[in-house]
Tab-separated table of C-alpha atoms in Angstrom:
chain	number	residue	atom	x	y	z
A	75	MET	CA	63.473	-41.069	-20.431
A	76	ALA	CA	63.632	-37.862	-19.099
A	77	GLU	CA	61.226	-37.279	-15.567
A	78	SER	CA	58.201	-34.924	-16.102
A	79	SER	CA	58.701	-31.981	-13.858
A	80	GLU	CA	54.956	-31.443	-13.641
A	81	PRO	CA	53.304	-33.189	-10.488
A	82	VAL	CA	50.969	-35.902	-11.397
A	83	LEU	CA	47.741	-35.782	-8.905
A	84	ALA	CA	45.558	-38.728	-8.308
A	85	ASP	CA	41.604	-39.137	-9.403
A	86	GLY	CA	40.584	-38.136	-6.506
A	87	ALA	CA	43.199	-35.148	-5.873
A	88	LEU	CA	41.847	-33.833	-9.449
A	89	ASP	CA	38.522	-33.711	-8.714
A	90	VAL	CA	38.833	-31.412	-5.190
A	91	GLN	CA	41.340	-29.592	-7.552
A	92	SER	CA	37.978	-29.067	-10.028
A	93	ASP	CA	35.801	-27.734	-7.472
A	94	ALA	CA	38.075	-25.883	-5.649
A	95	ASP	CA	38.854	-23.683	-8.930
A	96	SER	CA	35.025	-23.555	-9.015
A	97	ARG	CA	34.320	-22.682	-6.263
A	98	ALA	CA	36.594	-19.454	-6.559
A	99	ARG	CA	35.434	-18.785	-10.208
A	100	THR	CA	31.571	-18.528	-8.623
A	101	SER	CA	32.687	-16.351	-5.507
A	102	ILE	CA	34.226	-13.807	-8.364
A	103	SER	CA	31.504	-13.345	-10.280
A	104	THR	CA	28.698	-13.604	-7.896
A	105	PRO	CA	28.955	-9.944	-5.625
A	106	VAL	CA	28.108	-10.433	-1.641
A	107	SER	CA	25.304	-9.412	-0.626
A	108	THR	CA	25.948	-7.175	1.990
A	109	GLY	CA	22.804	-7.167	3.950
A	110	GLY	CA	20.221	-4.809	4.709
A	111	PRO	CA	16.991	-4.481	3.473
A	112	LYS	CA	16.103	-4.243	-0.849
A	113	PRO	CA	15.262	-0.861	-1.612
A	114	ILE	CA	11.703	-0.509	-2.053
A	115	LYS	CA	10.307	0.399	-6.013
A	116	ARG	CA	7.855	2.678	-5.788
A	117	LEU	CA	5.026	1.920	-7.629
A	118	LEU	CA	3.795	3.998	-10.419
A	119	SER	CA	0.183	4.929	-10.635
A	120	GLN	CA	-0.864	2.974	-13.511
A	121	ASP	CA	1.081	0.012	-11.420
A	122	ARG	CA	-1.410	0.517	-8.708
A	123	VAL	CA	-3.773	0.280	-10.623
A	124	SER	CA	-3.190	-2.722	-11.915
A	125	ARG	CA	-1.283	-4.354	-8.903
A	126	ILE	CA	-4.999	-3.926	-6.761
A	127	ILE	CA	-7.549	-5.203	-9.426
A	128	PRO	CA	-5.362	-7.222	-12.087
A	129	ASP	CA	-8.185	-8.314	-14.430
A	130	THR	CA	-10.068	-4.558	-14.623
A	131	ASP	CA	-9.124	-4.088	-18.837
A	132	SER	CA	-12.225	-1.253	-19.503
A	133	GLY	CA	-10.970	2.122	-20.195
A	134	THR	CA	-12.098	5.255	-22.619
A	135	THR	CA	-10.317	7.962	-24.370
A	136	ILE	CA	-11.002	11.334	-22.945
A	137	ARG	CA	-10.313	14.252	-24.310
A	138	TYR	CA	-9.036	17.564	-22.939
A	139	CYS	CA	-8.241	21.415	-23.603
A	140	SER	CA	-6.897	22.957	-19.873
A	141	ASP	CA	-3.324	23.140	-19.002
A	142	PHE	CA	-6.033	21.511	-14.741
A	143	VAL	CA	-7.279	18.045	-16.470
A	144	ARG	CA	-3.858	17.554	-18.271
A	145	ASP	CA	-1.875	17.959	-14.689
A	146	PHE	CA	-4.564	15.722	-12.954
A	147	LEU	CA	-4.762	13.118	-15.508
A	148	ARG	CA	-0.689	12.140	-15.595
A	149	SER	CA	-1.168	13.092	-11.768
A	150	ASP	CA	-3.916	12.627	-9.571
A	151	TYR	CA	-6.307	10.666	-12.290
A	152	ASN	CA	-5.267	7.018	-11.426
A	153	PHE	CA	-4.308	7.239	-7.746
A	154	CYS	CA	-8.465	8.250	-7.054
A	155	THR	CA	-9.197	5.418	-9.101
A	156	ALA	CA	-7.424	2.926	-7.386
A	157	LYS	CA	-8.647	4.717	-4.053
A	158	PHE	CA	-12.392	4.135	-5.190
A	159	SER	CA	-11.606	0.179	-5.927
A	160	VAL	CA	-10.709	-0.816	-1.942
A	161	ALA	CA	-12.826	2.444	-0.640
A	162	SER	CA	-14.607	1.279	2.919
A	163	ARG	CA	-18.416	1.470	2.413
A	164	SER	CA	-18.322	4.638	5.273
A	165	LYS	CA	-15.445	6.038	2.771
A	166	ILE	CA	-17.663	5.425	0.195
A	167	VAL	CA	-20.223	7.267	1.553
A	168	ALA	CA	-18.215	10.459	1.688
A	169	LEU	CA	-17.284	10.697	-1.437
A	170	ASP	CA	-21.015	10.274	-2.777
A	171	GLU	CA	-21.255	13.448	-0.686
A	172	ARG	CA	-18.359	15.334	-2.257
A	173	PHE	CA	-19.156	14.742	-5.916
A	174	ARG	CA	-22.965	15.821	-5.135
A	175	GLU	CA	-21.820	18.602	-4.139
A	176	ALA	CA	-19.668	19.108	-7.423
A	177	ASN	CA	-22.162	17.840	-10.023
A	178	GLU	CA	-24.723	20.872	-8.384
A	179	TRP	CA	-21.664	23.392	-8.740
A	180	MET	CA	-20.748	22.373	-11.739
A	181	ASP	CA	-24.093	21.846	-13.334
A	182	ALA	CA	-25.215	25.567	-11.955
A	183	ARG	CA	-21.286	27.161	-13.361
A	184	LEU	CA	-22.239	25.396	-16.856
A	185	ALA	CA	-26.120	26.823	-16.899
A	186	TRP	CA	-24.201	30.897	-16.184
A	187	SER	CA	-21.722	30.184	-18.912
A	188	ARG	CA	-24.265	29.343	-21.427
A	189	SER	CA	-26.514	32.180	-20.745
A	190	PHE	CA	-23.470	34.589	-22.326
A	191	ARG	CA	-22.962	35.860	-25.867
A	192	ARG	CA	-19.360	33.862	-26.657
A	193	ARG	CA	-16.909	34.189	-29.496
A	194	SER	CA	-16.292	31.605	-31.334
A	195	ILE	CA	-12.647	29.829	-30.674
A	196	SER	CA	-10.574	26.981	-31.705
A	197	LEU	CA	-9.201	25.488	-28.523
A	198	ARG	CA	-6.825	22.864	-29.385
A	199	TYR	CA	-7.739	19.075	-27.914
A	200	ASP	CA	-5.771	16.219	-26.680
A	201	THR	CA	-6.528	12.939	-26.031
A	202	ARG	CA	-5.530	10.335	-23.302
A	203	GLU	CA	-6.092	6.609	-22.382
A	204	ILE	CA	-7.237	5.804	-19.275
A	205	VAL	CA	-8.752	2.331	-17.129
A	206	VAL	CA	-11.722	2.809	-15.162
A	207	THR	CA	-12.099	0.502	-12.387
A	208	HIS	CA	-15.391	1.900	-10.493
A	209	SER	CA	-18.609	3.811	-11.192
A	210	LEU	CA	-16.808	6.693	-9.333
A	211	ALA	CA	-14.367	6.704	-11.551
A	212	GLY	CA	-16.855	7.214	-14.209
A	213	ARG	CA	-18.663	10.383	-12.450
A	214	LEU	CA	-14.096	11.704	-11.936
A	215	ILE	CA	-14.322	11.895	-15.668
A	216	ARG	CA	-17.455	13.464	-16.451
A	217	LEU	CA	-16.487	15.448	-14.001
A	218	LEU	CA	-13.245	16.813	-15.741
A	219	ASN	CA	-15.059	16.695	-18.711
A	220	GLN	CA	-17.541	19.752	-17.648
A	221	HIS	CA	-14.277	21.160	-16.330
A	222	ASP	CA	-13.386	21.515	-20.146
A	223	GLN	CA	-16.602	22.625	-21.281
A	224	LEU	CA	-16.766	25.094	-18.036
A	225	PHE	CA	-13.050	26.256	-19.463
A	226	ASP	CA	-14.630	26.624	-23.131
A	227	ASN	CA	-17.556	28.715	-22.809
A	228	VAL	CA	-16.069	30.985	-19.966
A	229	LEU	CA	-13.239	31.623	-22.352
A	230	GLY	CA	-15.282	31.820	-25.483
A	231	ALA	CA	-17.260	35.345	-23.176
A	232	TYR	CA	-14.138	36.268	-21.255
A	233	LEU	CA	-13.335	37.245	-25.452
A	234	ALA	CA	-16.664	38.560	-26.233
A	235	HIS	CA	-16.044	40.915	-23.551
A	236	ASN	CA	-19.425	39.026	-21.508
A	237	VAL	CA	-17.334	37.953	-18.829
A	238	ASN	CA	-14.866	39.492	-16.501
A	239	ASP	CA	-11.336	38.651	-15.086
A	240	LYS	CA	-12.863	38.483	-11.701
A	241	GLN	CA	-16.038	35.988	-13.309
A	242	LYS	CA	-13.830	33.956	-15.024
A	243	ASP	CA	-11.500	33.353	-12.800
A	244	ALA	CA	-13.863	32.719	-10.193
A	245	ALA	CA	-15.808	29.823	-12.552
A	246	LEU	CA	-12.290	28.610	-13.588
A	247	LEU	CA	-10.863	27.845	-9.898
A	248	GLY	CA	-13.769	27.062	-8.531
A	249	ALA	CA	-14.259	24.354	-10.884
A	250	ALA	CA	-10.523	22.902	-10.783
A	251	ARG	CA	-11.653	23.401	-6.336
A	252	HIS	CA	-14.584	21.040	-6.204
A	253	ILE	CA	-12.308	18.392	-8.235
A	254	SER	CA	-9.011	18.305	-6.072
A	255	ALA	CA	-10.880	17.941	-3.550
A	256	ILE	CA	-12.329	14.726	-4.376
A	257	HIS	CA	-8.355	14.308	-4.185
A	258	ARG	CA	-7.764	15.694	-1.096
A	259	LEU	CA	-10.664	12.761	-0.065
A	260	CYS	CA	-9.076	9.473	-1.317
A	261	ILE	CA	-6.282	10.383	0.150
A	262	PRO	CA	-6.946	9.484	3.870
A	263	ASP	CA	-7.656	5.693	4.997
A	264	ASN	CA	-10.199	3.854	5.480
A	265	ASN	CA	-10.477	3.593	9.738
A	266	ARG	CA	-10.275	7.655	8.875
A	267	PHE	CA	-14.443	7.758	8.585
A	268	SER	CA	-16.887	7.494	10.330
A	269	ARG	CA	-20.433	5.686	9.221
A	270	ASP	CA	-22.026	7.991	8.169
A	271	GLY	CA	-18.888	8.863	6.305
A	272	LYS	CA	-17.508	11.704	8.272
A	273	LEU	CA	-13.806	12.589	8.077
A	274	LEU	CA	-12.415	11.568	11.175
A	275	ASP	CA	-10.586	14.857	13.915
A	276	GLU	CA	-10.357	16.301	9.738
A	277	GLU	CA	-11.725	18.620	7.502
A	278	VAL	CA	-10.510	17.697	4.056
């Protein structure tokens, strides 16, 4: 009988060979770690809100017609609401004061804008779903709504030639400035505020 040309392996040798083949396949299919820190994935604003307050489910729909409110909702609103939710008492005091200033200014400007005869105009309104995580978020939404009420009133008065360019710009830029000031005050950490709500070593 002719002898086989293939080598004959014992049972134990077969096991060793199988293990070696398995390790070889694993080393090929699994990438080798290069070490070093893993890349940091930056959280989106909506993710930031859900990480800080995972159980929050309070939301509302806001209507807007101005570019300023549209851009603020896209870029700054979720950042502000996340900061409201983790703000210290000192920072809340500072934010409350800034809100009071903005509310007083906005109420006065709205009363002023209603004193003019206005041309009826049809503005395009869009909507956006937003999360409400804190009572200050509700106050921020009110300011955004007031901004667009002022925008509508002033534009109508301007088209009726009862408000000039300077008055129109002063009203709309002023409204945007007061809302943006609240966003800027959200940026410093809690330890940057004194007990009476003053921002330490810096003016915002």
